Amino acid sequence: MILVDEPRWPGRGRLWSHLVSDVSYAELHAFAEMLGVPRRGFDRDHYDIPETRFPMAVWLGADLVASRDIAARLRAAGLRRPKHLQAS
């Protein structure tokens, strides 16, 4: 299932949402491609999407979840890649 949180994370003069899958990275990449999000937006286990793409993500079927639930759902699915465990 594709999940997205409200766009409330500031950066580069915009607000951003997190887009994740609790099924697989393949599902996430396919959804991001449908949404028109470039692969460079992928960060370890999620995509950062600008607020302008948020309505389309929901329209395409992403489930809106609370920001605090994003990491929990990724951990439960075994898909969480914390920054401190990232290979150097």
CSV table of N, CA and C in Angstrom, one decimal:
chain,number,residue,atom,x,y,z
A,1,MET,N,0.8,-1.2,0.0
A,1,MET,CA,0.0,0.0,0.0
A,1,MET,C,0.9,1.2,0.0
A,2,ILE,N,0.5,2.2,-0.8
A,2,ILE,CA,1.3,3.5,-0.8
A,2,ILE,C,0.7,4.4,0.2
A,3,LEU,N,1.6,5.1,1.0
A,3,LEU,CA,1.2,6.0,2.0
A,3,LEU,C,1.8,7.3,1.8
A,4,VAL,N,1.1,8.4,2.2
A,4,VAL,CA,1.7,9.7,2.1
A,4,VAL,C,1.2,10.5,3.4
A,5,ASP,N,2.1,11.4,3.8
A,5,ASP,CA,1.7,12.3,4.9
A,5,ASP,C,1.4,13.7,4.4
A,6,GLU,N,0.8,14.5,5.2
A,6,GLU,CA,0.5,15.9,4.8
A,6,GLU,C,1.8,16.7,4.5
A,7,PRO,N,1.7,17.6,3.5
A,7,PRO,CA,2.9,18.4,3.2
A,7,PRO,C,3.2,19.4,4.3
A,8,ARG,N,4.1,19.1,5.2
A,8,ARG,CA,4.4,20.1,6.3
A,8,ARG,C,5.9,20.2,6.6
A,9,TRP,N,6.7,19.6,5.7
A,9,TRP,CA,8.1,19.6,6.0
A,9,TRP,C,8.8,20.7,5.1
A,10,PRO,N,9.3,21.8,5.6
A,10,PRO,CA,9.8,22.9,4.8
A,10,PRO,C,11.2,22.6,4.2
A,11,GLY,N,11.4,23.1,3.0
A,11,GLY,CA,12.7,23.0,2.3
A,11,GLY,C,12.6,23.6,1.0
A,12,ARG,N,13.6,24.4,0.6
A,12,ARG,CA,13.7,25.0,-0.7
A,12,ARG,C,12.5,25.9,-1.0
A,13,GLY,N,11.9,26.5,0.0
A,13,GLY,CA,10.8,27.4,-0.3
A,13,GLY,C,9.5,26.7,-0.5
A,14,ARG,N,9.4,25.4,-0.2
A,14,ARG,CA,8.2,24.6,-0.4
A,14,ARG,C,7.9,23.8,0.9
A,15,LEU,N,6.7,23.2,0.9
A,15,LEU,CA,6.4,22.2,1.9
A,15,LEU,C,6.5,20.8,1.2
A,16,TRP,N,6.9,19.8,1.9
A,16,TRP,CA,7.1,18.5,1.3
A,16,TRP,C,6.4,17.4,2.1
A,17,SER,N,6.0,16.4,1.4
A,17,SER,CA,5.4,15.2,2.0
A,17,SER,C,6.4,14.0,1.9
A,18,HIS,N,6.1,13.0,2.6
A,18,HIS,CA,6.9,11.7,2.5
A,18,HIS,C,5.9,10.7,1.8
A,19,LEU,N,6.4,10.0,0.8
A,19,LEU,CA,5.7,9.0,0.1
A,19,LEU,C,6.4,7.7,0.3
A,20,VAL,N,5.7,6.7,0.8
A,20,VAL,CA,6.3,5.4,1.1
A,20,VAL,C,5.4,4.2,0.7
A,21,SER,N,6.0,3.1,0.7
A,21,SER,CA,5.2,1.8,0.5
A,21,SER,C,5.5,0.9,1.7
A,22,ASP,N,4.4,0.3,2.1
A,22,ASP,CA,4.6,-0.7,3.2
A,22,ASP,C,4.6,-2.1,2.6
A,23,VAL,N,4.8,-2.2,1.3
A,23,VAL,CA,4.8,-3.5,0.6
A,23,VAL,C,6.2,-3.7,0.0
A,24,SER,N,6.7,-2.8,-0.8
A,24,SER,CA,8.0,-3.0,-1.5
A,24,SER,C,8.5,-1.7,-2.1
A,25,TYR,N,9.8,-1.6,-2.3
A,25,TYR,CA,10.4,-0.5,-3.0
A,25,TYR,C,9.9,-0.5,-4.4
A,26,ALA,N,9.8,-1.6,-5.0
A,26,ALA,CA,9.3,-1.7,-6.4
A,26,ALA,C,7.9,-1.0,-6.6
A,27,GLU,N,7.0,-1.3,-5.6
A,27,GLU,CA,5.7,-0.6,-5.7
A,27,GLU,C,5.9,0.9,-5.5
A,28,LEU,N,6.8,1.3,-4.6
A,28,LEU,CA,7.0,2.7,-4.4
A,28,LEU,C,7.6,3.4,-5.6
A,29,HIS,N,8.6,2.8,-6.3
A,29,HIS,CA,9.2,3.4,-7.5
A,29,HIS,C,8.2,3.5,-8.6
A,30,ALA,N,7.3,2.5,-8.8
A,30,ALA,CA,6.3,2.5,-9.8
A,30,ALA,C,5.3,3.6,-9.6
A,31,PHE,N,4.9,3.8,-8.4
A,31,PHE,CA,3.9,4.8,-8.0
A,31,PHE,C,4.5,6.2,-8.2
A,32,ALA,N,5.8,6.4,-7.8
A,32,ALA,CA,6.5,7.6,-8.0
A,32,ALA,C,6.6,8.0,-9.5
A,33,GLU,N,6.9,7.0,-10.3
A,33,GLU,CA,7.0,7.2,-11.7
A,33,GLU,C,5.6,7.7,-12.3
A,34,MET,N,4.6,7.0,-11.9
A,34,MET,CA,3.2,7.4,-12.3
A,34,MET,C,2.9,8.9,-11.9
A,35,LEU,N,3.4,9.2,-10.7
A,35,LEU,CA,3.2,10.6,-10.2
A,35,LEU,C,4.1,11.6,-10.9
A,36,GLY,N,5.1,11.2,-11.6
A,36,GLY,CA,6.1,12.1,-12.2
A,36,GLY,C,7.1,12.6,-11.3
A,37,VAL,N,7.4,11.8,-10.3
A,37,VAL,CA,8.5,12.2,-9.3
A,37,VAL,C,9.8,11.6,-9.8
A,38,PRO,N,10.8,12.5,-10.0
A,38,PRO,CA,12.1,11.9,-10.4
A,38,PRO,C,12.8,11.0,-9.4
A,39,ARG,N,13.5,10.1,-9.9
A,39,ARG,CA,14.2,9.1,-9.0
A,39,ARG,C,15.1,9.8,-8.0
A,40,ARG,N,15.6,10.9,-8.3
A,40,ARG,CA,16.5,11.6,-7.4
A,40,ARG,C,15.8,12.1,-6.1
A,41,GLY,N,14.4,12.0,-6.1
A,41,GLY,CA,13.6,12.3,-4.9
A,41,GLY,C,13.6,11.2,-3.9
A,42,PHE,N,14.1,10.0,-4.3
A,42,PHE,CA,14.2,8.9,-3.4
A,42,PHE,C,15.3,9.0,-2.4
A,43,ASP,N,14.9,8.9,-1.1
A,43,ASP,CA,15.9,9.0,0.0
A,43,ASP,C,15.8,7.8,0.9
A,44,ARG,N,16.7,6.9,0.7
A,44,ARG,CA,16.8,5.6,1.5
A,44,ARG,C,15.6,4.7,1.5
A,45,ASP,N,14.4,5.3,1.9
A,45,ASP,CA,13.2,4.4,2.0
A,45,ASP,C,11.9,5.2,1.7
A,46,HIS,N,12.1,6.4,1.2
A,46,HIS,CA,10.9,7.2,0.9
A,46,HIS,C,11.2,8.2,-0.2
A,47,TYR,N,10.2,8.8,-0.8
A,47,TYR,CA,10.3,9.9,-1.7
A,47,TYR,C,9.9,11.1,-1.0
A,48,ASP,N,10.5,12.2,-1.2
A,48,ASP,CA,10.1,13.5,-0.8
A,48,ASP,C,9.3,14.1,-2.0
A,49,ILE,N,8.1,14.4,-1.8
A,49,ILE,CA,7.3,15.0,-2.9
A,49,ILE,C,6.8,16.4,-2.5
A,50,PRO,N,6.9,17.4,-3.4
A,50,PRO,CA,6.4,18.7,-3.1
A,50,PRO,C,4.9,18.8,-2.9
A,51,GLU,N,4.5,19.8,-2.2
A,51,GLU,CA,3.0,20.0,-1.9
A,51,GLU,C,2.2,20.0,-3.2
A,52,THR,N,2.8,20.5,-4.3
A,52,THR,CA,2.0,20.5,-5.6
A,52,THR,C,1.7,19.2,-6.1
A,53,ARG,N,2.4,18.1,-5.7
A,53,ARG,CA,2.1,16.7,-6.2
A,53,ARG,C,1.2,16.0,-5.2
A,54,PHE,N,1.1,16.5,-4.0
A,54,PHE,CA,0.3,15.8,-2.9
A,54,PHE,C,-1.1,15.5,-3.4
A,55,PRO,N,-1.9,16.4,-3.9
A,55,PRO,CA,-3.3,16.1,-4.3
A,55,PRO,C,-3.3,14.9,-5.3
A,56,MET,N,-2.4,14.9,-6.3
A,56,MET,CA,-2.4,13.9,-7.3
A,56,MET,C,-2.0,12.5,-6.7
A,57,ALA,N,-1.1,12.5,-5.7
A,57,ALA,CA,-0.8,11.3,-5.0
A,57,ALA,C,-2.0,10.7,-4.3
A,58,VAL,N,-2.8,11.5,-3.7
A,58,VAL,CA,-4.0,11.0,-3.0
A,58,VAL,C,-5.0,10.6,-4.1
A,59,TRP,N,-5.1,11.3,-5.2
A,59,TRP,CA,-6.1,11.0,-6.2
A,59,TRP,C,-5.7,9.6,-6.9
A,60,LEU,N,-4.4,9.4,-7.0
A,60,LEU,CA,-3.9,8.1,-7.6
A,60,LEU,C,-4.0,6.9,-6.6
A,61,GLY,N,-4.4,7.2,-5.4
A,61,GLY,CA,-4.7,6.1,-4.4
A,61,GLY,C,-3.8,6.0,-3.2
A,62,ALA,N,-2.9,6.9,-3.0
A,62,ALA,CA,-2.1,6.9,-1.8
A,62,ALA,C,-3.0,7.2,-0.6
A,63,ASP,N,-2.8,6.4,0.5
A,63,ASP,CA,-3.5,6.6,1.7
A,63,ASP,C,-2.8,7.7,2.5
A,64,LEU,N,-3.6,8.6,3.0
A,64,LEU,CA,-3.1,9.7,3.8
A,64,LEU,C,-3.0,9.1,5.3
A,65,VAL,N,-1.8,9.3,5.8
A,65,VAL,CA,-1.5,8.8,7.2
A,65,VAL,C,-0.8,9.9,7.9
A,66,ALA,N,-0.8,9.9,9.2
A,66,ALA,CA,-0.1,10.8,10.1
A,66,ALA,C,1.4,10.6,9.9
A,67,SER,N,2.1,11.7,10.0
A,67,SER,CA,3.6,11.7,9.8
A,67,SER,C,4.2,10.7,10.7
A,68,ARG,N,3.7,10.6,12.0
A,68,ARG,CA,4.3,9.7,12.9
A,68,ARG,C,4.1,8.2,12.6
A,69,ASP,N,3.1,8.0,11.7
A,69,ASP,CA,2.9,6.6,11.3
A,69,ASP,C,3.7,6.1,10.2
A,70,ILE,N,4.3,7.0,9.4
A,70,ILE,CA,5.2,6.6,8.3
A,70,ILE,C,6.3,5.7,8.7
A,71,ALA,N,7.1,6.1,9.6
A,71,ALA,CA,8.3,5.3,10.1
A,71,ALA,C,7.8,4.0,10.7
A,72,ALA,N,6.7,4.1,11.5
A,72,ALA,CA,6.2,2.8,12.1
A,72,ALA,C,5.8,1.8,11.1
A,73,ARG,N,5.1,2.3,10.0
A,73,ARG,CA,4.6,1.4,9.0
A,73,ARG,C,5.8,0.8,8.2
A,74,LEU,N,6.8,1.6,8.0
A,74,LEU,CA,8.0,1.1,7.3
A,74,LEU,C,8.7,0.1,8.1
A,75,ARG,N,8.9,0.3,9.4
A,75,ARG,CA,9.5,-0.6,10.3
A,75,ARG,C,8.7,-1.9,10.4
A,76,ALA,N,7.4,-1.9,10.5
A,76,ALA,CA,6.6,-3.1,10.5
A,76,ALA,C,6.7,-3.9,9.3
A,77,ALA,N,6.9,-3.2,8.1
A,77,ALA,CA,7.1,-3.9,6.9
A,77,ALA,C,8.5,-4.4,6.6
A,78,GLY,N,9.4,-4.0,7.5
A,78,GLY,CA,10.8,-4.4,7.3
A,78,GLY,C,11.5,-3.5,6.2
A,79,LEU,N,11.0,-2.4,5.9
A,79,LEU,CA,11.5,-1.5,4.8
A,79,LEU,C,12.1,-0.2,5.3
A,80,ARG,N,12.3,0.0,6.6
A,80,ARG,CA,12.9,1.2,7.2
A,80,ARG,C,14.4,1.1,7.0
A,81,ARG,N,15.0,2.2,6.5
A,81,ARG,CA,16.4,2.3,6.3
A,81,ARG,C,16.8,3.6,7.0
A,82,PRO,N,17.1,3.5,8.4
A,82,PRO,CA,17.5,4.7,9.1
A,82,PRO,C,18.8,5.3,8.6
A,83,LYS,N,18.9,6.6,8.7
A,83,LYS,CA,20.1,7.3,8.3
A,83,LYS,C,21.4,6.8,9.0
A,84,HIS,N,21.3,6.4,10.3
A,84,HIS,CA,22.4,6.0,11.0
A,84,HIS,C,23.0,4.6,10.6
A,85,LEU,N,22.2,3.9,9.9
A,85,LEU,CA,22.6,2.6,9.4
A,85,LEU,C,23.0,2.6,7.9
A,86,GLN,N,23.0,3.8,7.3
A,86,GLN,CA,23.3,4.0,5.9
A,86,GLN,C,24.8,3.7,5.7
A,87,ALA,N,25.1,2.9,4.7
A,87,ALA,CA,26.5,2.6,4.4
A,87,ALA,C,27.2,3.9,3.9
A,88,SER,N,28.5,4.1,4.4
A,88,SER,CA,29.2,5.3,4.0
A,88,SER,C,29.8,5.2,2.7
